[in-house]
Amino acid sequence: MTSSDPSPAIILCEPQMGENIGAAARAMANFGLSDLRLVRPRDGWPNEKAVAAASRADHVIRAVQVFDSVEAAVADLSFVYATTARDRDVTKEVRGPVHAAAHLRALEGQGVRAGLLFGRERWGLNNDEIALADEILTLPVVPEFASLNIAQAVLVIAYEWRKAGFEAVDGGLPFGMPERSPPATKDEILHLFEHLETSLDERNFFRPVEKKEHMVRNLRAIFQRMSLTAQEVRTLRGVIATLEGRPNRPTKVKGPKPRRKSGPAAPADAEG
C-alpha cells in the first residue's frame, strides 16, 4: 500500500528508538507531511513509545507503512534524496535543504512522487542504500559536530519544504499581525495636541513661560514619530481626560482655556 499524498515520503531506515520515530512523526505533522515509512524498525511496529512521542500526530502514526527493505520502501517513488553528512565514495549531486525543498515542490507540481531517505541513529546510511537515491541532501552543519538526531533532521527539512510552498518569505504563519485601526488623520492628531497642551497649560507645566513654544514643538515631535492610529489617539485622549478627573474626554478642544488661578503645580521641563 502506498500513500496518495503528493508531499514527499519520509523513509526511516532501521530506526532503533520509538521515541525518535514519534518525534519525527510530530515534526512531519508540524509542517504538513504525513507519509512516514519505516524499514525494519528495531523494536517492531506498532510501538507505544513512538505513539507517546508523536504528541497527537495520530494521523501520521496511523498511516505508517513498514517495509523489509529500502528497495521496497522507495519502489513507488520516482525521485529520492539520501540524507547524509558524511563523505561518500558514491558520485552524486550534493544539495542543500533550500534547493532540495524547491525541487521537491517542483516535482509535486509535475505529479512526481518523491521521498527523503534517513539513516540509522548510530551510523546513518550505507553506500548501497545511498546508491538507490538520485541525489544527496545534506545540511550546513558545523563539520566538527555534523551528526543530527533523526527527528531533528526531519524537522529541518520538513520546515524548508513547507517554506518553499509559499511565495512570501514568511508565508504560512498561523496568524498575522492583528488588524490595526486606520492611521489617525491630521485633524485627530491636532486635536490630541490641543487637548494635551491645554491640560498641561492648566497645570503650569510650561515653565518658564518663555520656553513654552519650544517645549510644545518637542512634545508634538514625540507623538509625530509614533505614527499613531485613530484608536491610539482616542486612547491617549481618554488617558488625558482621566488625569483631568473628567468622566469622559471632550470630543474636541478648540484653543487653550484660561489658566486657573490656583491648583497643583508640577515643576517640569520638556526640553530634551
mmCIF file of C-alpha atoms in Angstrom, residues 193-206 240-241 243-244 246 253 256-257 260:
data_model
loop_
_atom_site.group_PDB
_atom_site.id
_atom_site.type_symbol
_atom_site.label_atom_id
_atom_site.label_comp_id
_atom_site.label_asym_id
_atom_site.label_seq_id
_atom_site.Cartn_x
_atom_site.Cartn_y
_atom_site.Cartn_z
ATOM 1 C CA PHE A 193 -2.115 68.086 20.722
ATOM 2 C CA GLU A 194 -4.620 70.769 21.680
ATOM 3 C CA HIS A 195 -6.139 68.562 24.365
ATOM 4 C CA LEU A 196 -2.765 67.642 25.848
ATOM 5 C CA GLU A 197 -1.323 71.132 25.699
ATOM 6 C CA THR A 198 -4.424 72.692 27.240
ATOM 7 C CA SER A 199 -4.364 70.201 30.095
ATOM 8 C CA LEU A 200 -0.648 70.767 30.688
ATOM 9 C CA ASP A 201 -1.083 74.536 30.468
ATOM 10 C CA GLU A 202 -3.787 74.420 33.145
ATOM 11 C CA ARG A 203 -1.321 72.674 35.442
ATOM 12 C CA ASN A 204 1.548 75.096 34.868
ATOM 13 C CA PHE A 205 3.642 72.537 33.048
ATOM 14 C CA PHE A 206 5.161 75.002 30.599
ATOM 15 C CA ILE A 240 -5.629 62.729 29.489
ATOM 16 C CA ALA A 241 -9.305 63.094 30.384
ATOM 17 C CA LEU A 243 -5.914 62.518 34.610
ATOM 18 C CA GLU A 244 -8.038 65.669 34.407
ATOM 19 C CA ARG A 246 -13.290 64.008 33.794
ATOM 20 C CA VAL A 253 -10.673 71.110 22.214
ATOM 21 C CA PRO A 256 -6.284 76.872 25.121
ATOM 22 C CA LYS A 257 -8.532 77.533 28.060
ATOM 23 C CA ARG A 260 -6.751 78.579 36.549
#
